[in-house]
Coordinates of C-alpha atoms and ligand atoms in Angstrom, one line a residue:
M686 CA 114.4 145.9 104.2
D687 CA 110.6 146.3 103.5
G688 CA 111.1 144.1 100.4
L689 CA 112.8 141.5 102.5
A690 CA 110.0 141.7 105.0
R691 CA 107.4 141.0 102.3
L692 CA 109.2 137.8 101.6
E693 CA 109.0 136.8 105.2
Y694 CA 106.1 134.5 104.5
R695 CA 108.5 132.2 102.7
G696 CA 110.2 131.4 106.0
Y697 CA 113.9 131.9 106.5
D698 CA 116.7 131.4 109.0
S699 CA 118.9 134.4 108.3
A700 CA 119.1 137.6 106.3
G701 CA 121.6 140.1 104.9
V702 CA 122.2 143.1 102.7
A703 CA 125.0 144.7 100.7
V704 CA 125.0 148.3 99.5
L705 CA 127.5 150.1 97.4
G706 CA 128.8 153.5 98.6
D707 CA 132.1 155.5 98.6
G708 CA 133.8 152.9 96.3
A709 CA 133.2 150.1 98.8
L710 CA 130.7 147.3 99.6
H711 CA 129.0 147.6 102.9
T712 CA 127.4 144.4 104.2
E713 CA 125.5 143.3 107.2
K714 CA 124.2 139.8 107.9
R715 CA 122.4 138.1 110.8
A716 CA 121.1 134.7 111.6
G717 CA 117.5 134.5 112.8
K718 CA 114.6 136.9 112.2
L719 CA 114.8 140.0 110.0
A720 CA 114.4 142.0 113.2
N721 CA 118.0 140.9 114.1
L722 CA 119.3 142.4 110.9
R723 CA 117.2 145.5 111.4
E724 CA 118.7 145.9 114.9
A725 CA 122.2 145.5 113.6
L726 CA 121.6 148.1 110.9
E727 CA 120.2 150.5 113.5
K728 CA 123.4 150.2 115.6
R729 CA 125.7 150.4 112.6
P730 CA 123.9 152.1 109.8
I731 CA 125.1 151.5 106.2
N732 CA 126.2 154.6 104.4
G733 CA 125.7 153.7 100.8
D734 CA 124.2 155.5 97.8
G735 CA 124.7 152.9 95.1
A736 CA 122.8 149.8 94.2
G737 CA 121.9 147.4 97.0
I738 CA 121.0 143.7 97.3
G739 CA 119.4 141.7 100.1
H740 CA 118.4 138.2 100.8
T741 CA 116.5 136.0 103.2
R742 CA 118.1 132.6 103.4
W743 CA 116.6 129.1 103.8
A744 CA 119.7 127.0 104.5
T745 CA 120.5 124.2 102.2
H746 CA 124.4 124.0 102.4
G747 CA 125.8 125.1 105.7
A748 CA 124.1 125.8 109.0
P749 CA 121.9 128.9 109.4
N750 CA 124.4 131.3 111.0
D751 CA 125.8 134.8 110.5
V752 CA 128.7 133.7 108.3
N753 CA 126.6 131.5 106.0
A754 CA 124.0 134.2 105.5
H755 CA 124.0 136.0 102.2
P756 CA 125.3 138.2 100.6
H757 CA 128.7 136.6 100.1
V758 CA 131.7 138.5 98.9
D759 CA 135.1 137.7 97.4
D760 CA 138.5 138.1 99.3
E761 CA 138.9 141.8 98.3
R762 CA 135.2 142.6 98.8
R763 CA 134.7 143.8 95.2
V764 CA 131.7 141.7 94.4
A765 CA 128.7 140.8 96.5
V766 CA 126.2 138.1 95.5
V767 CA 123.0 136.5 96.8
H768 CA 121.7 133.2 95.6
N769 CA 118.6 131.0 95.7
G770 CA 118.9 127.4 94.6
I771 CA 121.6 124.8 94.8
I772 CA 124.9 124.8 92.9
E773 CA 125.6 121.2 92.4
N774 CA 129.2 121.4 91.3
F775 CA 130.3 123.8 94.0
A776 CA 132.7 121.4 95.6
T777 CA 134.8 121.0 92.4
L778 CA 134.7 124.8 91.8
R779 CA 135.7 125.5 95.4
L780 CA 138.7 123.2 95.1
E781 CA 139.8 125.0 91.9
L782 CA 139.4 128.4 93.5
E783 CA 141.2 127.4 96.6
E784 CA 144.1 126.3 94.5
K785 CA 144.1 129.7 92.9
G786 CA 144.4 131.2 96.4
C787 CA 140.8 132.3 97.1
K788 CA 140.0 132.2 100.8
F789 CA 136.6 130.8 101.7
V790 CA 134.8 131.8 104.9
S791 CA 131.5 130.0 104.7
D792 CA 130.2 126.5 104.2
T793 CA 127.8 127.5 101.5
D794 CA 127.7 126.5 97.9
T795 CA 127.0 130.2 97.1
E796 CA 130.4 131.6 98.0
V797 CA 132.1 130.1 94.9
T798 CA 130.0 132.4 92.8
A799 CA 131.4 135.5 94.6
H800 CA 135.0 134.4 93.9
L801 CA 134.3 133.3 90.3
L802 CA 132.5 136.6 89.5
A803 CA 135.3 138.7 91.1
L804 CA 138.0 136.9 89.1
E805 CA 136.0 137.5 85.9
V806 CA 135.4 141.1 86.7
A807 CA 139.1 141.7 87.5
E808 CA 139.9 140.2 84.0
H809 CA 137.2 141.8 81.9
G810 CA 135.9 144.7 84.0
D811 CA 132.3 143.9 83.1
L812 CA 129.9 142.4 85.7
A813 CA 127.3 141.3 83.1
A814 CA 129.9 139.5 81.0
A815 CA 131.3 138.0 84.2
M816 CA 127.9 136.7 85.1
R817 CA 127.3 135.2 81.7
S818 CA 130.6 133.3 81.8
V819 CA 130.2 132.2 85.4
C820 CA 126.6 130.8 84.8
K821 CA 127.9 128.6 82.0
R822 CA 130.2 126.9 84.5
L823 CA 127.4 126.3 87.1
E824 CA 125.4 123.2 87.4
G825 CA 122.1 123.0 89.3
A826 CA 119.4 125.5 90.0
F827 CA 120.1 129.1 90.8
T828 CA 119.0 132.7 90.8
L829 CA 122.1 134.9 91.3
V830 CA 122.0 138.6 92.0
A831 CA 125.3 140.5 92.1
T832 CA 126.8 144.0 92.5
S833 CA 130.3 145.2 92.1
V834 CA 132.3 148.2 93.2
A835 CA 133.4 148.5 89.6
D836 CA 129.9 149.9 88.7
P837 CA 127.9 151.1 91.7
G838 CA 124.7 151.8 89.8
L839 CA 124.4 148.4 88.4
V840 CA 122.8 145.1 89.6
V841 CA 123.3 142.0 87.5
A842 CA 121.2 138.9 87.9
A843 CA 120.8 135.5 86.2
R844 CA 118.5 132.5 86.5
R845 CA 118.2 128.9 85.8
N846 CA 115.4 126.7 87.3
S847 CA 114.8 129.2 90.0
P848 CA 112.5 132.3 89.8
L849 CA 113.5 135.9 89.1
V850 CA 111.2 138.8 88.3
V851 CA 112.0 142.4 87.3
G852 CA 109.8 145.2 88.7
L853 CA 109.6 148.2 86.4
G854 CA 109.3 151.5 88.2
E855 CA 109.7 155.1 87.2
G856 CA 113.3 156.1 87.7
E857 CA 113.7 153.0 89.7
N858 CA 113.8 149.3 88.9
F859 CA 113.6 146.2 91.1
L860 CA 114.7 142.5 91.0
A861 CA 113.2 139.8 93.2
S862 CA 112.4 136.1 93.3
D863 CA 108.8 137.1 93.9
V864 CA 106.7 140.1 92.9
A865 CA 105.7 140.4 96.5
A866 CA 109.0 142.0 97.3
F867 CA 108.4 145.1 95.2
I868 CA 104.6 145.2 94.8
A869 CA 104.3 148.3 97.0
H870 CA 106.4 150.2 94.4
T871 CA 105.2 148.8 91.1
R872 CA 102.8 146.3 89.6
E873 CA 104.5 146.3 86.2
A874 CA 106.8 143.3 85.9
V875 CA 108.9 141.2 83.6
E876 CA 109.5 137.5 84.3
L877 CA 112.9 136.3 83.3
G878 CA 113.1 133.2 81.2
Q879 CA 115.4 130.2 81.6
D880 CA 119.1 130.9 81.3
Q881 CA 118.8 134.7 81.0
V882 CA 120.9 137.5 82.4
V883 CA 119.5 140.9 83.3
E884 CA 121.4 144.2 83.8
L885 CA 119.4 146.5 85.9
R886 CA 120.0 150.3 86.5
A887 CA 117.6 152.9 87.9
D888 CA 116.6 153.8 84.3
S889 CA 117.3 150.8 82.2
V890 CA 116.7 147.0 82.1
T891 CA 118.6 144.9 79.6
V892 CA 118.1 141.2 79.2
T893 CA 120.3 138.8 77.3
D894 CA 120.9 135.1 77.1
Y895 CA 124.1 133.5 78.4
D896 CA 125.9 134.3 75.2
G897 CA 125.1 138.0 75.4
A898 CA 122.4 138.0 72.6
P899 CA 119.5 140.4 73.4
V900 CA 116.3 138.7 74.4
E901 CA 112.7 139.9 73.9
V902 CA 110.9 140.2 77.1
N903 CA 107.2 140.2 77.9
E904 CA 106.0 142.9 80.3
Y905 CA 102.9 142.1 82.4
H906 CA 100.7 143.8 84.9
V907 CA 100.3 142.1 88.3
D908 CA 96.6 142.0 89.0
W909 CA 96.9 141.5 92.8
D910 CA 98.1 143.9 95.4
V911 CA 100.1 144.2 98.6
S912 CA 97.5 142.4 100.7
A913 CA 97.7 139.2 98.6
A914 CA 101.4 139.7 98.0
E915 CA 102.8 137.5 100.6
K916 CA 100.9 134.5 99.3
G917 CA 102.3 135.0 95.8
G918 CA 98.8 136.0 94.5
F919 CA 97.0 133.0 96.1
D920 CA 94.4 133.4 98.7
Y921 CA 96.0 130.7 100.9
F922 CA 99.5 129.4 101.4
M923 CA 98.2 125.9 101.0
L924 CA 97.0 126.7 97.5
K925 CA 100.3 128.1 96.6
E926 CA 102.2 125.2 98.2
I927 CA 100.1 122.6 96.2
V928 CA 101.1 124.4 93.0
E929 CA 104.7 124.5 94.0
Q930 CA 104.9 120.7 94.1
P931 CA 106.6 120.1 90.7
R932 CA 109.4 122.4 91.6
A933 CA 109.7 121.0 95.2
V934 CA 110.0 117.4 93.9
A935 CA 112.5 118.5 91.2
D936 CA 114.6 120.3 93.7
T937 CA 114.7 117.3 96.0
L938 CA 116.0 115.1 93.2
L939 CA 118.5 117.7 92.0
G940 CA 122.2 117.0 92.4
R941 CA 121.7 113.5 93.7
V942 CA 122.7 111.6 90.5
S943 CA 126.3 111.9 89.5
A944 CA 127.6 112.2 85.9
D945 CA 128.0 108.4 85.6
G946 CA 124.3 107.9 86.4
R947 CA 125.0 106.6 89.9
L948 CA 123.2 108.0 92.9
S949 CA 125.4 109.9 95.2
L950 CA 124.0 110.7 98.6
D951 CA 127.3 111.4 100.3
E952 CA 125.7 114.2 102.3
M953 CA 123.8 111.4 104.2
R954 CA 127.0 110.9 106.3
L955 CA 126.4 107.1 106.4
S956 CA 129.1 105.2 104.6
P957 CA 128.4 102.5 102.1
A958 CA 129.9 100.0 104.6
D959 CA 127.4 101.2 107.3
L960 CA 124.6 100.7 104.8
R961 CA 125.8 97.3 103.7
S962 CA 125.7 96.1 107.3
V963 CA 122.0 97.0 107.8
E964 CA 119.8 94.0 108.6
K965 CA 116.6 95.8 109.4
I966 CA 115.1 99.2 108.8
V967 CA 112.6 100.9 111.1
I968 CA 110.9 104.0 109.9
I969 CA 109.5 106.4 112.6
A970 CA 107.4 109.5 111.9
C971 CA 104.1 111.2 112.8
G972 CA 101.1 112.2 110.8
T973 CA 101.7 112.8 107.1
S974 CA 105.4 112.0 107.5
F975 CA 104.3 108.6 108.8
H976 CA 102.3 108.0 105.6
A977 CA 105.4 108.8 103.6
G978 CA 107.1 106.1 105.7
L979 CA 104.4 103.6 105.0
I980 CA 104.9 104.1 101.3
A981 CA 108.7 103.9 101.6
K982 CA 108.3 100.4 103.1
Y983 CA 106.9 99.1 99.9
A984 CA 109.7 100.5 97.8
I985 CA 112.5 99.7 100.2
E986 CA 111.5 96.1 100.7
H987 CA 110.9 95.6 97.0
W988 CA 114.2 97.1 95.9
C989 CA 116.4 96.2 98.8
R990 CA 115.0 93.0 100.3
V991 CA 115.6 94.3 103.8
P992 CA 112.8 94.0 106.3
C993 CA 111.3 97.4 107.0
E994 CA 108.9 98.3 109.8
V995 CA 107.1 101.5 110.0
E996 CA 105.8 102.9 113.3
V997 CA 104.2 106.1 114.6
A998 CA 107.0 107.8 116.6
S999 CA 104.8 108.3 119.7
E1000 CA 104.4 104.5 120.1
F1001 CA 107.9 103.4 119.2
R1002 CA 109.8 103.7 122.4
Y1003 CA 107.1 102.5 124.7
R1004 CA 107.0 99.0 123.2
D1005 CA 110.6 98.0 123.8
P1006 CA 111.5 97.7 120.1
I1007 CA 114.2 95.3 119.0
L1008 CA 117.1 97.5 117.9
D1009 CA 120.9 97.0 117.5
Q1010 CA 123.8 98.3 115.5
Q1011 CA 122.6 96.6 112.4
T1012 CA 119.3 98.4 112.6
L1013 CA 118.9 101.6 110.5
V1014 CA 116.2 103.8 111.9
I1015 CA 114.9 106.4 109.4
A1016 CA 113.2 109.3 111.1
I1017 CA 111.0 111.3 108.7
S1018 CA 110.1 114.8 109.8
Q1019 CA 109.3 117.9 107.8
S1020 CA 110.1 120.3 110.6
G1021 CA 112.8 118.3 112.2
E1022 CA 111.3 119.4 115.5
S1023 CA 108.4 117.0 116.2
M1024 CA 108.9 116.0 119.8
D1025 CA 107.5 112.5 119.4
T1026 CA 109.9 111.8 116.5
L1027 CA 112.9 113.4 118.4
M1028 CA 112.3 111.3 121.5
A1029 CA 112.1 108.2 119.3
V1030 CA 115.4 109.2 117.6
R1031 CA 117.1 109.6 121.0
Y1032 CA 115.8 106.3 122.2
A1033 CA 117.0 104.5 119.0
R1034 CA 120.5 106.0 119.3
E1035 CA 120.6 104.9 123.0
Q1036 CA 120.0 101.4 121.8
R1037 CA 122.9 101.9 119.4
A1038 CA 120.9 101.8 116.2
R1039 CA 122.0 104.2 113.4
V1040 CA 119.6 107.0 112.6
L1041 CA 119.1 108.7 109.3
A1042 CA 116.8 111.7 109.2
I1043 CA 114.7 112.8 106.2
C1044 CA 114.0 116.4 106.9
N1045 CA 113.0 119.7 105.3
V1046 CA 114.5 122.2 107.7
N1047 CA 118.3 122.5 107.6
G1048 CA 120.0 122.6 111.0
S1049 CA 116.8 121.6 112.9
T1050 CA 117.1 119.3 115.9
I1051 CA 116.3 115.9 114.5
P1052 CA 118.9 116.0 111.8
R1053 CA 121.4 117.5 114.3
E1054 CA 120.9 114.5 116.6
S1055 CA 120.9 111.9 113.9
D1056 CA 123.9 110.0 112.4
G1057 CA 123.0 111.2 108.9
V1058 CA 120.5 113.3 107.1
L1059 CA 118.9 113.6 103.6
Y1060 CA 117.3 116.9 103.2
T1061 CA 114.2 117.4 101.1
H1062 CA 114.3 120.7 99.3
A1063 CA 110.6 121.6 99.4
G1064 CA 111.4 125.1 100.6
P1065 CA 109.4 126.6 103.5
E1066 CA 105.9 125.3 104.0
V1067 CA 103.7 127.8 105.8
G1068 CA 100.3 126.1 105.6
V1069 CA 99.8 123.8 108.6
A1070 CA 98.7 120.9 106.4
A1071 CA 101.7 119.1 104.8
T1072 CA 101.5 119.1 101.0
K1073 CA 104.6 119.8 99.1
T1074 CA 106.7 118.4 101.9
F1075 CA 104.9 115.1 101.7
L1076 CA 105.7 114.7 98.0
T1077 CA 109.3 115.6 98.6
Q1078 CA 109.5 113.1 101.5
L1079 CA 108.3 110.4 99.0
A1080 CA 111.0 111.5 96.6
A1081 CA 113.7 111.3 99.3
C1082 CA 112.5 107.9 100.5
Y1083 CA 112.7 106.5 97.0
L1084 CA 116.2 107.9 96.7
V1085 CA 117.2 106.2 100.0
G1086 CA 115.7 102.9 98.8
L1087 CA 117.5 103.0 95.5
Y1088 CA 120.7 104.1 97.1
L1089 CA 120.6 101.2 99.5
A1090 CA 120.0 98.8 96.6
Q1091 CA 122.9 100.4 94.8
V1092 CA 125.4 100.1 97.7
R1093 CA 124.3 96.6 98.6
G1094 CA 124.7 95.5 95.0
L1095 CA 121.1 94.3 94.8
K1096 CA 120.1 95.7 91.5
F1097 CA 121.9 96.1 88.2
G1098 CA 123.0 99.7 87.5
D1099 CA 120.6 99.9 84.5
E1100 CA 117.7 98.8 86.6
I1101 CA 118.4 101.6 89.1
N1102 CA 118.9 104.0 86.2
T1103 CA 115.5 103.1 84.9
V1104 CA 113.8 104.0 88.2
I1105 CA 115.8 107.2 88.5
A1106 CA 114.7 108.2 85.1
Q1107 CA 111.1 107.5 86.1
L1108 CA 111.6 109.5 89.2
A1109 CA 113.1 112.4 87.2
A1110 CA 110.0 112.4 85.1
M1111 CA 107.7 112.8 88.1
P1112 CA 107.8 116.7 88.4
E1113 CA 106.3 116.8 84.9
Q1114 CA 103.6 114.3 85.8
V1115 CA 102.8 116.3 89.0
E1116 CA 102.4 119.4 86.8
R1117 CA 100.0 117.5 84.5
V1118 CA 97.9 116.4 87.5
L1119 CA 97.7 120.0 88.7
G1120 CA 96.4 121.0 85.3
T1121 CA 93.4 118.7 85.6
V1122 CA 92.1 119.2 89.1
E1123 CA 89.3 121.6 88.4
P1124 CA 86.6 118.9 88.4
V1125 CA 88.0 117.7 91.8
R1126 CA 87.3 121.2 93.1
E1127 CA 83.8 121.1 91.8
L1128 CA 83.3 117.7 93.3
A1129 CA 84.6 118.9 96.7
R1130 CA 82.2 121.9 96.7
S1131 CA 79.3 119.6 96.0
L1132 CA 80.2 117.5 99.0
A1133 CA 80.5 120.4 101.5
G1134 CA 77.3 119.1 103.3
A1135 CA 78.5 115.5 103.6
D1136 CA 79.1 114.1 107.2
T1137 CA 81.5 111.3 106.4
V1138 CA 83.9 110.4 103.5
L1139 CA 85.6 107.0 103.4
F1140 CA 88.9 106.3 101.6
L1141 CA 90.1 102.9 100.3
G1142 CA 93.3 101.8 98.8
R1143 CA 95.6 98.7 98.5
H1144 CA 99.4 98.4 98.4
V1145 CA 100.9 101.9 98.2
G1146 CA 97.3 103.2 97.5
Y1147 CA 96.5 102.4 101.2
P1148 CA 98.8 105.1 102.7
V1149 CA 97.6 107.5 100.1
A1150 CA 94.0 106.8 101.3
L1151 CA 95.2 107.4 104.9
E1152 CA 96.7 110.7 103.8
G1153 CA 93.5 111.7 101.9
A1154 CA 91.5 111.0 105.1
L1155 CA 93.9 112.9 107.3
K1156 CA 93.8 116.0 105.0
L1157 CA 90.0 116.0 105.2
K1158 CA 89.9 115.6 109.0
E1159 CA 92.4 118.4 109.7
L1160 CA 91.2 120.9 107.1
A1161 CA 87.4 120.2 106.7
Y1162 CA 86.9 118.9 110.3
M1163 CA 84.9 116.0 108.8
H1164 CA 84.7 112.4 109.8
A1165 CA 87.0 110.7 107.3
E1166 CA 88.4 107.2 107.6
A1167 CA 90.7 105.2 105.4
F1168 CA 90.8 101.4 105.1
A1169 CA 92.9 98.9 103.3
A1170 CA 90.4 97.9 100.6
G1171 CA 90.7 94.3 101.5
E1172 CA 89.8 94.9 105.1
L1173 CA 86.5 96.3 104.0
K1174 CA 84.6 93.1 104.1
H1175 CA 86.0 92.4 107.6
G1176 CA 83.8 95.1 109.2
P1177 CA 83.9 98.6 107.7
I1178 CA 81.6 97.6 104.9
A1179 CA 78.7 97.9 107.4
L1180 CA 79.3 101.7 107.3
I1181 CA 78.3 101.9 103.7
E1182 CA 74.8 103.4 103.1
D1183 CA 73.0 105.2 100.3
G1184 CA 75.0 108.1 98.9
L1185 CA 78.0 107.8 101.2
P1186 CA 81.0 109.2 99.3
V1187 CA 83.9 106.7 99.1
V1188 CA 87.2 107.7 97.5
I1189 CA 89.1 104.7 96.0
V1190 CA 92.7 104.8 94.8
V1191 CA 93.1 102.3 92.0
P1192 CA 96.6 100.8 91.2
S1193 CA 97.8 100.8 87.6
P1194 CA 96.3 98.0 85.5
K1195 CA 99.7 97.6 83.9
G1196 CA 101.5 96.7 87.1
R1197 CA 100.3 93.7 89.0
S1198 CA 96.9 93.0 87.5
V1199 CA 95.7 90.9 90.5
L1200 CA 96.1 94.0 92.7
H1201 CA 94.2 96.2 90.2
D1202 CA 91.4 93.7 89.7
K1203 CA 90.9 93.2 93.5
V1204 CA 90.4 97.0 93.9
V1205 CA 88.0 97.1 91.0
S1206 CA 86.0 94.3 92.8
N1207 CA 86.1 96.5 96.0
I1208 CA 84.6 99.4 94.1
Q1209 CA 81.8 97.2 92.9
E1210 CA 81.2 95.9 96.5
V1211 CA 80.7 99.4 97.9
R1212 CA 78.7 100.6 94.9
A1213 CA 76.3 97.7 95.2
R1214 CA 75.6 98.9 98.7
G1215 CA 74.7 102.4 97.7
A1216 CA 78.0 104.2 98.0
R1217 CA 78.8 107.2 95.7
T1218 CA 82.2 106.1 94.3
I1219 CA 84.9 108.6 93.6
V1220 CA 87.6 106.7 91.7
I1221 CA 91.1 107.9 91.2
A1222 CA 92.6 105.7 88.4
E1223 CA 95.1 105.7 85.7
E1224 CA 94.2 107.4 82.4
G1225 CA 92.8 104.9 80.0
D1226 CA 91.8 102.4 82.7
E1227 CA 88.4 101.8 81.2
S1228 CA 87.6 98.9 83.5
V1229 CA 86.7 101.2 86.4
R1230 CA 84.5 103.6 84.4
P1231 CA 81.2 101.6 84.7
Y1232 CA 81.6 101.6 88.5
S1233 CA 82.7 105.2 89.0
D1234 CA 80.2 107.9 89.9
V1235 CA 83.1 110.3 89.6
L1236 CA 86.3 109.3 87.8
I1237 CA 89.5 111.3 88.5
E1238 CA 92.2 110.3 86.0
I1239 CA 95.9 110.5 86.9
P1240 CA 98.9 109.9 84.5
A1241 CA 100.3 106.4 84.1
V1242 CA 103.4 106.0 86.2
P1243 CA 105.1 102.9 87.8
T1244 CA 103.1 101.3 90.6
L1245 CA 105.5 102.2 93.4
L1246 CA 105.7 105.9 92.3
Q1247 CA 101.9 106.3 91.9
P1248 CA 101.5 108.0 95.3
I1249 CA 103.4 111.1 94.0
V1250 CA 100.5 111.7 91.6
S1251 CA 97.5 110.1 93.3
T1252 CA 97.9 112.2 96.5
I1253 CA 97.4 115.5 94.6
P1254 CA 93.6 115.1 94.0
M1255 CA 93.3 114.2 97.7
Q1256 CA 95.0 117.5 98.7
V1257 CA 93.0 119.5 96.3
F1258 CA 89.7 117.8 97.4
A1259 CA 90.3 118.4 101.1
C1260 CA 91.5 122.0 100.6
E1261 CA 88.5 123.0 98.4
L1262 CA 86.0 121.2 100.6
A1263 CA 87.4 123.0 103.7
L1264 CA 87.2 126.4 101.8
A1265 CA 83.6 125.7 100.8
K1266 CA 82.9 125.2 104.5
G1267 CA 84.5 128.6 105.2
N1268 CA 87.5 127.1 107.1
D1269 CA 91.0 128.7 107.2
V1270 CA 93.0 126.1 105.4
D1271 CA 96.4 127.6 106.4
R1272 CA 95.5 127.5 110.1
P1273 CA 93.1 124.7 110.9
R1274 CA 91.7 124.8 114.4
N1275 CA 93.6 123.1 117.3
L1276 CA 96.7 122.4 115.1
A1277 CA 100.3 123.6 115.1
K1278 CA 102.7 123.4 112.2
S1279 CA 105.4 121.9 114.4
V1280 CA 104.3 119.8 117.4
T1281 CA 107.0 120.3 120.0
V1282 CA 105.3 118.5 122.9
E1283 CA 104.9 114.8 123.4
Ligands
LIG1420 C1 99.5 116.8 108.5 C2 100.6 117.3 109.2 C3 101.1 116.6 110.4 C4 102.6 116.4 110.3 C5 103.1 115.8 111.6 C6 104.6 115.5 111.6 O1 99.1 117.6 107.4 O2 101.2 118.3 108.8 O3 100.4 115.4 110.5 O4 102.9 115.6 109.2 O5 102.8 116.6 112.7 O6 105.3 116.7 111.4 P1 106.8 116.7 111.0 O7 106.9 116.0 109.6 O8 107.3 118.1 111.0 O9 107.6 115.8 112.0

């Protein structure tokens, strides 16, 4: 229970444990806070002396309730399993298992693994062999941890694309998705590699690959302690969440392309016929989610040729918007609880528009009240400033745009596949950017004394500039403003004075060169008036170098997808500048993570 409590920072919606004792599996699971599980265990203590497993769940498949909480067990309660990640082919496996007579009680993807493991253990009697064979059948991302009544001193776990660490104690060993869970007991650890299975007993740890071949492991010493544990070794959640972005984007794309290369977003609950009848799209959102919506507009209109409006949710219902059954309203909300967005959703549905939510929190109010939902899989975001959830919102918006183009027959399959492949490559590009942000940190520290920073961008670079300014306002409490670069000469250029830092997002020179060249002219305009230009441009774009006081290079990616990489230096810049000013970046003043008042 203490281990689970140490993982509390990850946010969760339910928790459960399974412990072996007297030849049986004893389980308890509760929706809500860990305190609910603790209370249930106090009323009905578990009497077990064998191995135990526990889990805090962040719902992806199935509502956050007692039944869907982990651990899951098979019909005869011989195997218990907990799972992080998403098993993409669970529907096929579930059908196959139901045909064999297995009874399912939950709506989760996880439960298939309990039944599969139990069948394998019944046949071969060995939980580790069972795990290896089951993992070969699973598609997607997972960490699985299982126990079986057949061997009460053993825990077996496996991983693919989802973390798993072993803690090495004396006469005791641990397994967790994060060192934080066992740091109070040991700081010696082994990180499992991709596609590995570990057999854990109190006095032994054996690691193999999925074929059972032994694997060499690297032990390491964790150089941080309990106090830093909940932040995964980072000083702030925000720093950790920025680093988690490659994984978050990858998870959001996961499972959404079927074997034949077509996008399948059936979970959206809007039929292809519904989507074909759409004549107009209206995106509503607040803050950072609004910026994701602004970027989505460029992609949706370009790919789908459907008019798309974007509006801050708090303004939407007060202007008597024109909505009907042929209008698709897309509500973007990380939390799913922003009151402004929720009220706009209710208003849109009253006007008989169909509403699709893009949301990060499973079972939250906005998706519940919408006609359909596409979940981002960023995982919990604790820092108040949105970072990884913004990038995943972008990924989700691109998926919606491409899916609309697919069902409306507006693009050839191979054109869509090309963009999907470009999207699939984005986590790697995000990782690359994260590896090059140290100079951005230095720059941010050097600007801690500045009063104002301006941000400029054109096309999709404009919402990125807005996001950069918002991050700086909310974290560093600085005056920061963003302009569409072309608007500059219509007024804001009067603000430019000697030494004023101006951040400019430059589009790829390989896309539309007119767009690129116009931004380069804008850089020259502000520089000629004394601005200190901080230029975010594509690697190899030499044309900007002569006009850049500071050049931040980002990888070459397609124009429409550039915000996924160009936003990252903005996040790092704001975070570091705020830290240099001594601000708490996780809890900026006056702000709440979820704004539940209008
Ligand atoms: C900025 C930020 C806020 C939220 C906004 C909407 O970093 O976090 O601007 O983006 O309050 O919240 P959600 O997306 O939960 O509706």
